[in-house]
Amino acid sequence: MGRQMNGTKDAWSQIDPPVLEDTLRRLISAIPAGYVASCGTLAELLGDICAARWIGTWLGEHRHDDACRCHRIVRAGGRWGVSAIGLARQQQLLQQEGVLLTASGVDPRCLLDSAALRTLCPEVASNPPLAALQSLQDELRGQIQLCPFEEEPHSVAGVDVSYKGNQAVAVYCHTAWPSGERLWETHIVMSTRFPYISGYLAFRELPGLLRVIEEAKKAGHLAEVIVVDGSGLLHPRGVGIASHL
């Protein structure tokens, strides 16, 4: 790992992870009164259906205000889902806007599909943020090299990130090998703005990991092997957080 970090192309620096919540709010604002959209449809517009679970979580946790139109978001098939304003208030607002309600959700005739939402929000549809991140991963996949050690390493470091709300703590711990003696450690605390979405962990955690590894380099404690709590080649696009790093 130490050898590979010197002089390689830094593809990460070419892209700034997007603020997905801002894009999601633009999509929601584009849904006209009298209609609803599902979490899955919104995820498709963001560029990956895997984002649907995060959208469902966001609906129950986001900071709501009078300008927010989150009541126009439902689950697949128009079924009721989690809402920050509560189901009763969501139903009341939708009825006021002319949405037809059923026992389990909304009338399918009021449910927008992805094609309709693309027409309503072309600026997002033409440049899905998650699709751009996938392109970066595809680029990085071609740069991965598996380089076996010629001799047993003498030092190993572990890196990981833990969370409390929107605060992330990235940690680097350098140890001797094979004794396991702890040689040096550091950590940083930072805010996170990119959510957890399966397949995109690097865009959430890598900014913090790069900072602690840079501190290790400056202190002369860059280990020969860095163990990452995440996948590498075992990833939908072959570029997990270990491959990114």
mmCIF file of C-alpha atoms in Angstrom:
data_model
loop_
_atom_site.group_PDB
_atom_site.id
_atom_site.type_symbol
_atom_site.label_atom_id
_atom_site.label_comp_id
_atom_site.label_asym_id
_atom_site.label_seq_id
_atom_site.Cartn_x
_atom_site.Cartn_y
_atom_site.Cartn_z
ATOM 1 C CA MET A 1 0.000 0.000 0.000
ATOM 2 C CA GLY A 2 2.778 2.424 0.904
ATOM 3 C CA ARG A 3 4.514 1.870 -2.427
ATOM 4 C CA GLN A 4 1.307 2.413 -4.383
ATOM 5 C CA MET A 5 0.458 5.715 -2.680
ATOM 6 C CA ASN A 6 3.493 7.497 -4.096
ATOM 7 C CA GLY A 7 3.197 8.958 -7.589
ATOM 8 C CA THR A 8 -0.065 7.336 -8.687
ATOM 9 C CA LYS A 9 -2.862 9.178 -10.453
ATOM 10 C CA ASP A 10 -5.206 10.735 -7.910
ATOM 11 C CA ALA A 11 -8.567 10.171 -9.592
ATOM 12 C CA TRP A 12 -10.334 10.962 -6.314
ATOM 13 C CA SER A 13 -9.262 14.606 -6.502
ATOM 14 C CA GLN A 14 -11.079 14.964 -9.821
ATOM 15 C CA ILE A 15 -14.544 14.790 -8.281
ATOM 16 C CA ASP A 16 -16.203 16.290 -5.224
ATOM 17 C CA PRO A 17 -18.812 13.937 -3.721
ATOM 18 C CA PRO A 18 -22.221 15.525 -4.376
ATOM 19 C CA VAL A 19 -24.613 16.705 -1.687
ATOM 20 C CA LEU A 20 -27.320 14.182 -2.505
ATOM 21 C CA GLU A 21 -29.880 15.713 -0.168
ATOM 22 C CA ASP A 22 -29.888 18.924 -2.225
ATOM 23 C CA THR A 23 -30.516 16.968 -5.429
ATOM 24 C CA LEU A 24 -33.216 14.892 -3.756
ATOM 25 C CA ARG A 25 -35.003 18.025 -2.585
ATOM 26 C CA ARG A 26 -34.934 19.401 -6.153
ATOM 27 C CA LEU A 27 -36.537 16.208 -7.409
ATOM 28 C CA ILE A 28 -39.231 16.323 -4.748
ATOM 29 C CA SER A 29 -39.957 19.978 -5.526
ATOM 30 C CA ALA A 30 -40.509 19.035 -9.177
ATOM 31 C CA ILE A 31 -43.434 16.730 -8.318
ATOM 32 C CA PRO A 32 -46.619 18.718 -9.044
ATOM 33 C CA ALA A 33 -49.598 18.902 -6.717
ATOM 34 C CA GLY A 34 -51.985 16.033 -7.343
ATOM 35 C CA TYR A 35 -49.211 13.489 -7.903
ATOM 36 C CA VAL A 36 -46.752 11.408 -5.901
ATOM 37 C CA ALA A 37 -43.550 9.488 -6.634
ATOM 38 C CA SER A 38 -41.980 6.455 -4.999
ATOM 39 C CA CYS A 39 -38.585 6.211 -3.314
ATOM 40 C CA GLY A 40 -37.503 3.854 -6.089
ATOM 41 C CA THR A 41 -38.408 6.322 -8.825
ATOM 42 C CA LEU A 42 -36.448 9.079 -7.093
ATOM 43 C CA ALA A 43 -33.494 6.703 -6.699
ATOM 44 C CA GLU A 44 -33.552 5.955 -10.432
ATOM 45 C CA LEU A 45 -33.301 9.687 -11.154
ATOM 46 C CA LEU A 46 -30.334 9.937 -8.781
ATOM 47 C CA GLY A 47 -28.663 7.222 -10.834
ATOM 48 C CA ASP A 48 -29.040 3.996 -8.828
ATOM 49 C CA ILE A 49 -32.045 2.136 -7.425
ATOM 50 C CA CYS A 50 -29.845 1.241 -4.427
ATOM 51 C CA ALA A 51 -30.449 4.778 -3.139
ATOM 52 C CA ALA A 52 -34.119 3.956 -2.435
ATOM 53 C CA ARG A 53 -33.365 2.678 1.068
ATOM 54 C CA TRP A 54 -31.491 5.875 1.963
ATOM 55 C CA ILE A 55 -34.391 7.977 0.643
ATOM 56 C CA GLY A 56 -36.794 6.035 2.854
ATOM 57 C CA THR A 57 -34.563 6.684 5.865
ATOM 58 C CA TRP A 58 -34.216 10.357 4.952
ATOM 59 C CA LEU A 59 -38.004 10.773 4.822
ATOM 60 C CA GLY A 60 -38.279 9.812 8.467
ATOM 61 C CA GLU A 61 -35.283 11.798 9.723
ATOM 62 C CA HIS A 62 -34.886 14.977 7.660
ATOM 63 C CA ARG A 63 -35.495 18.481 8.950
ATOM 64 C CA HIS A 64 -38.951 19.382 7.697
ATOM 65 C CA ASP A 65 -40.165 22.901 6.926
ATOM 66 C CA ASP A 66 -43.218 24.430 5.262
ATOM 67 C CA ALA A 67 -41.513 24.495 1.858
ATOM 68 C CA CYS A 68 -40.797 20.752 1.935
ATOM 69 C CA ARG A 69 -43.033 18.559 -0.225
ATOM 70 C CA CYS A 70 -42.011 15.226 1.283
ATOM 71 C CA HIS A 71 -45.683 14.281 1.674
ATOM 72 C CA ARG A 72 -45.629 13.536 -2.068
ATOM 73 C CA ILE A 73 -43.266 10.579 -1.569
ATOM 74 C CA VAL A 74 -44.601 7.052 -1.060
ATOM 75 C CA ARG A 75 -43.320 3.500 -1.201
ATOM 76 C CA ALA A 76 -43.356 1.247 -4.251
ATOM 77 C CA GLY A 77 -46.790 0.838 -5.790
ATOM 78 C CA GLY A 78 -48.081 3.926 -3.991
ATOM 79 C CA ARG A 79 -48.078 2.305 -0.546
ATOM 80 C CA TRP A 80 -47.703 4.395 2.589
ATOM 81 C CA GLY A 81 -44.210 4.686 4.014
ATOM 82 C CA VAL A 82 -42.342 6.529 6.742
ATOM 83 C CA SER A 83 -43.024 10.254 6.962
ATOM 84 C CA ALA A 84 -41.488 12.946 9.150
ATOM 85 C CA ILE A 85 -44.900 14.639 9.380
ATOM 86 C CA GLY A 86 -46.886 11.516 10.240
ATOM 87 C CA LEU A 87 -49.298 9.500 8.128
ATOM 88 C CA ALA A 88 -52.438 11.433 9.089
ATOM 89 C CA ARG A 89 -50.914 14.780 8.088
ATOM 90 C CA GLN A 90 -49.523 13.298 4.868
ATOM 91 C CA GLN A 91 -52.944 11.972 3.889
ATOM 92 C CA GLN A 92 -54.565 15.308 4.711
ATOM 93 C CA LEU A 93 -52.136 17.254 2.516
ATOM 94 C CA LEU A 94 -52.477 14.833 -0.389
ATOM 95 C CA GLN A 95 -56.266 14.960 -0.236
ATOM 96 C CA GLN A 96 -56.129 18.759 -0.306
ATOM 97 C CA GLU A 97 -54.024 18.508 -3.477
ATOM 98 C CA GLY A 98 -56.504 16.166 -5.159
ATOM 99 C CA VAL A 99 -54.648 12.862 -4.789
ATOM 100 C CA LEU A 100 -56.999 9.886 -4.657
ATOM 101 C CA LEU A 101 -56.355 7.724 -1.597
ATOM 102 C CA THR A 102 -56.925 4.017 -1.037
ATOM 103 C CA ALA A 103 -56.756 1.874 2.089
ATOM 104 C CA SER A 104 -53.105 0.974 1.471
ATOM 105 C CA GLY A 105 -51.815 4.079 -0.286
ATOM 106 C CA VAL A 106 -52.620 6.268 -3.270
ATOM 107 C CA ASP A 107 -54.450 5.570 -6.502
ATOM 108 C CA PRO A 108 -51.918 4.314 -9.111
ATOM 109 C CA ARG A 109 -53.159 6.974 -11.544
ATOM 110 C CA CYS A 110 -51.569 9.602 -9.288
ATOM 111 C CA LEU A 111 -48.188 7.838 -9.188
ATOM 112 C CA LEU A 112 -45.468 9.300 -11.427
ATOM 113 C CA ASP A 113 -43.041 6.935 -13.130
ATOM 114 C CA SER A 114 -39.383 7.680 -13.842
ATOM 115 C CA ALA A 115 -40.078 8.849 -17.411
ATOM 116 C CA ALA A 116 -42.546 11.469 -16.191
ATOM 117 C CA LEU A 117 -40.198 12.670 -13.464
ATOM 118 C CA ARG A 118 -37.331 12.988 -15.956
ATOM 119 C CA THR A 119 -39.488 15.357 -17.981
ATOM 120 C CA LEU A 120 -40.305 17.403 -14.884
ATOM 121 C CA CYS A 121 -36.687 17.634 -13.676
ATOM 122 C CA PRO A 122 -34.417 17.447 -16.749
ATOM 123 C CA GLU A 123 -31.414 19.078 -15.043
ATOM 124 C CA VAL A 124 -31.094 16.092 -12.699
ATOM 125 C CA ALA A 125 -32.131 13.497 -15.282
ATOM 126 C CA SER A 126 -29.394 14.644 -17.667
ATOM 127 C CA ASN A 127 -26.662 14.334 -15.040
ATOM 128 C CA PRO A 128 -27.549 11.782 -12.334
ATOM 129 C CA PRO A 129 -25.070 12.271 -9.472
ATOM 130 C CA LEU A 130 -24.641 8.588 -8.670
ATOM 131 C CA ALA A 131 -23.989 7.791 -12.329
ATOM 132 C CA ALA A 132 -21.020 10.184 -12.212
ATOM 133 C CA LEU A 133 -19.646 8.329 -9.195
ATOM 134 C CA GLN A 134 -20.067 5.019 -11.008
ATOM 135 C CA SER A 135 -18.017 6.413 -13.896
ATOM 136 C CA LEU A 136 -15.226 7.302 -11.480
ATOM 137 C CA GLN A 137 -15.319 3.787 -10.050
ATOM 138 C CA ASP A 138 -15.097 2.325 -13.549
ATOM 139 C CA GLU A 139 -12.052 4.513 -14.209
ATOM 140 C CA LEU A 140 -10.364 3.433 -10.995
ATOM 141 C CA ARG A 141 -11.044 -0.243 -11.672
ATOM 142 C CA GLY A 142 -8.644 -0.102 -14.606
ATOM 143 C CA GLN A 143 -5.869 1.194 -12.330
ATOM 144 C CA ILE A 144 -6.030 -1.541 -9.671
ATOM 145 C CA GLN A 145 -2.860 -3.605 -9.354
ATOM 146 C CA LEU A 146 -2.466 -6.705 -7.197
ATOM 147 C CA CYS A 147 1.162 -6.662 -6.043
ATOM 148 C CA PRO A 148 2.216 -9.569 -3.800
ATOM 149 C CA PHE A 149 4.871 -8.819 -1.199
ATOM 150 C CA GLU A 150 8.337 -10.145 -1.900
ATOM 151 C CA GLU A 151 8.891 -10.589 1.833
ATOM 152 C CA GLU A 152 6.788 -10.558 4.980
ATOM 153 C CA PRO A 153 5.861 -6.999 6.054
ATOM 154 C CA HIS A 154 7.088 -5.549 9.334
ATOM 155 C CA SER A 155 4.217 -3.155 10.027
ATOM 156 C CA VAL A 156 0.444 -3.147 9.639
ATOM 157 C CA ALA A 157 -2.082 -0.356 10.181
ATOM 158 C CA GLY A 158 -5.841 -0.492 10.504
ATOM 159 C CA VAL A 159 -8.228 2.288 9.473
ATOM 160 C CA ASP A 160 -11.927 2.680 10.165
ATOM 161 C CA VAL A 161 -14.662 5.268 10.636
ATOM 162 C CA SER A 162 -17.346 5.393 13.331
ATOM 163 C CA TYR A 163 -20.345 7.706 13.534
ATOM 164 C CA LYS A 164 -22.504 9.653 15.924
ATOM 165 C CA GLY A 165 -25.207 11.469 14.019
ATOM 166 C CA ASN A 166 -23.548 13.446 11.238
ATOM 167 C CA GLN A 167 -20.169 13.397 12.975
ATOM 168 C CA ALA A 168 -17.563 10.894 11.775
ATOM 169 C CA VAL A 169 -14.411 9.791 13.598
ATOM 170 C CA ALA A 170 -11.705 8.399 11.304
ATOM 171 C CA VAL A 171 -8.951 6.412 13.038
ATOM 172 C CA TYR A 172 -5.512 5.127 11.986
ATOM 173 C CA CYS A 173 -3.593 2.692 14.207
ATOM 174 C CA HIS A 174 -0.034 1.603 13.314
ATOM 175 C CA THR A 175 1.281 -1.670 14.769
ATOM 176 C CA ALA A 176 4.401 -3.793 14.448
ATOM 177 C CA TRP A 177 4.086 -7.162 12.711
ATOM 178 C CA PRO A 178 3.941 -9.904 13.872
ATOM 179 C CA SER A 179 4.173 -8.761 17.512
ATOM 180 C CA GLY A 180 1.097 -6.525 17.341
ATOM 181 C CA GLU A 181 2.835 -3.814 19.375
ATOM 182 C CA ARG A 182 1.042 -0.496 18.955
ATOM 183 C CA LEU A 183 3.479 2.034 17.507
ATOM 184 C CA TRP A 184 1.366 5.122 16.799
ATOM 185 C CA GLU A 185 -2.208 6.220 16.255
ATOM 186 C CA THR A 186 -4.227 9.256 15.262
ATOM 187 C CA HIS A 187 -7.818 10.250 14.612
ATOM 188 C CA ILE A 188 -9.831 13.145 13.227
ATOM 189 C CA VAL A 189 -13.437 14.244 13.749
ATOM 190 C CA MET A 190 -15.352 15.613 10.786
ATOM 191 C CA SER A 191 -18.882 16.166 9.525
ATOM 192 C CA THR A 192 -20.300 13.809 6.918
ATOM 193 C CA ARG A 193 -22.489 14.989 4.091
ATOM 194 C CA PHE A 194 -22.653 11.877 1.914
ATOM 195 C CA PRO A 195 -25.109 9.206 3.139
ATOM 196 C CA TYR A 196 -24.552 5.483 3.341
ATOM 197 C CA ILE A 197 -25.685 3.888 0.072
ATOM 198 C CA SER A 198 -24.641 0.351 -0.797
ATOM 199 C CA GLY A 199 -21.801 0.446 -3.334
ATOM 200 C CA TYR A 200 -20.703 4.010 -2.498
ATOM 201 C CA LEU A 201 -19.094 3.691 0.947
ATOM 202 C CA ALA A 202 -15.839 5.242 -0.293
ATOM 203 C CA PHE A 203 -17.551 8.565 -0.993
ATOM 204 C CA ARG A 204 -18.732 8.663 2.612
ATOM 205 C CA GLU A 205 -15.608 7.492 4.436
ATOM 206 C CA LEU A 206 -12.606 8.095 2.198
ATOM 207 C CA PRO A 207 -12.250 11.846 2.913
ATOM 208 C CA GLY A 208 -11.630 11.049 6.587
ATOM 209 C CA LEU A 209 -9.377 8.065 5.889
ATOM 210 C CA LEU A 210 -7.213 10.073 3.505
ATOM 211 C CA ARG A 211 -6.705 12.726 6.170
ATOM 212 C CA VAL A 212 -5.519 10.295 8.853
ATOM 213 C CA ILE A 213 -3.273 8.479 6.370
ATOM 214 C CA GLU A 214 -1.752 11.807 5.348
ATOM 215 C CA GLU A 215 -1.024 12.511 9.021
ATOM 216 C CA ALA A 216 0.622 9.094 9.275
ATOM 217 C CA LYS A 217 2.822 9.848 6.257
ATOM 218 C CA LYS A 218 3.921 13.175 7.731
ATOM 219 C CA ALA A 219 4.723 11.499 11.060
ATOM 220 C CA GLY A 220 6.720 8.726 9.391
ATOM 221 C CA HIS A 221 4.195 6.040 10.325
ATOM 222 C CA LEU A 222 2.850 4.899 6.965
ATOM 223 C CA ALA A 223 2.587 1.124 7.359
ATOM 224 C CA GLU A 224 3.531 -1.397 4.694
ATOM 225 C CA VAL A 225 0.029 -2.885 4.886
ATOM 226 C CA ILE A 226 -3.198 -0.986 5.587
ATOM 227 C CA VAL A 227 -6.237 -3.037 6.580
ATOM 228 C CA VAL A 228 -9.541 -1.435 5.556
ATOM 229 C CA ASP A 229 -12.945 -2.225 7.042
ATOM 230 C CA GLY A 230 -14.638 -2.572 3.662
ATOM 231 C CA SER A 231 -14.555 -4.447 0.385
ATOM 232 C CA GLY A 232 -12.041 -4.143 -2.429
ATOM 233 C CA LEU A 233 -12.557 -6.256 -5.535
ATOM 234 C CA LEU A 234 -15.618 -7.886 -3.956
ATOM 235 C CA HIS A 235 -17.875 -5.020 -5.017
ATOM 236 C CA PRO A 236 -20.624 -4.605 -7.661
ATOM 237 C CA ARG A 237 -18.196 -2.652 -9.857
ATOM 238 C CA GLY A 238 -15.005 -4.199 -8.474
ATOM 239 C CA VAL A 239 -14.019 -0.984 -6.700
ATOM 240 C CA GLY A 240 -14.898 -1.027 -3.014
ATOM 241 C CA ILE A 241 -13.441 1.400 -0.495
ATOM 242 C CA ALA A 242 -10.226 -0.649 -0.187
ATOM 243 C CA SER A 243 -9.707 -0.392 -3.947
ATOM 244 C CA HIS A 244 -10.395 3.356 -3.852
ATOM 245 C CA LEU A 245 -7.830 3.798 -1.108
#
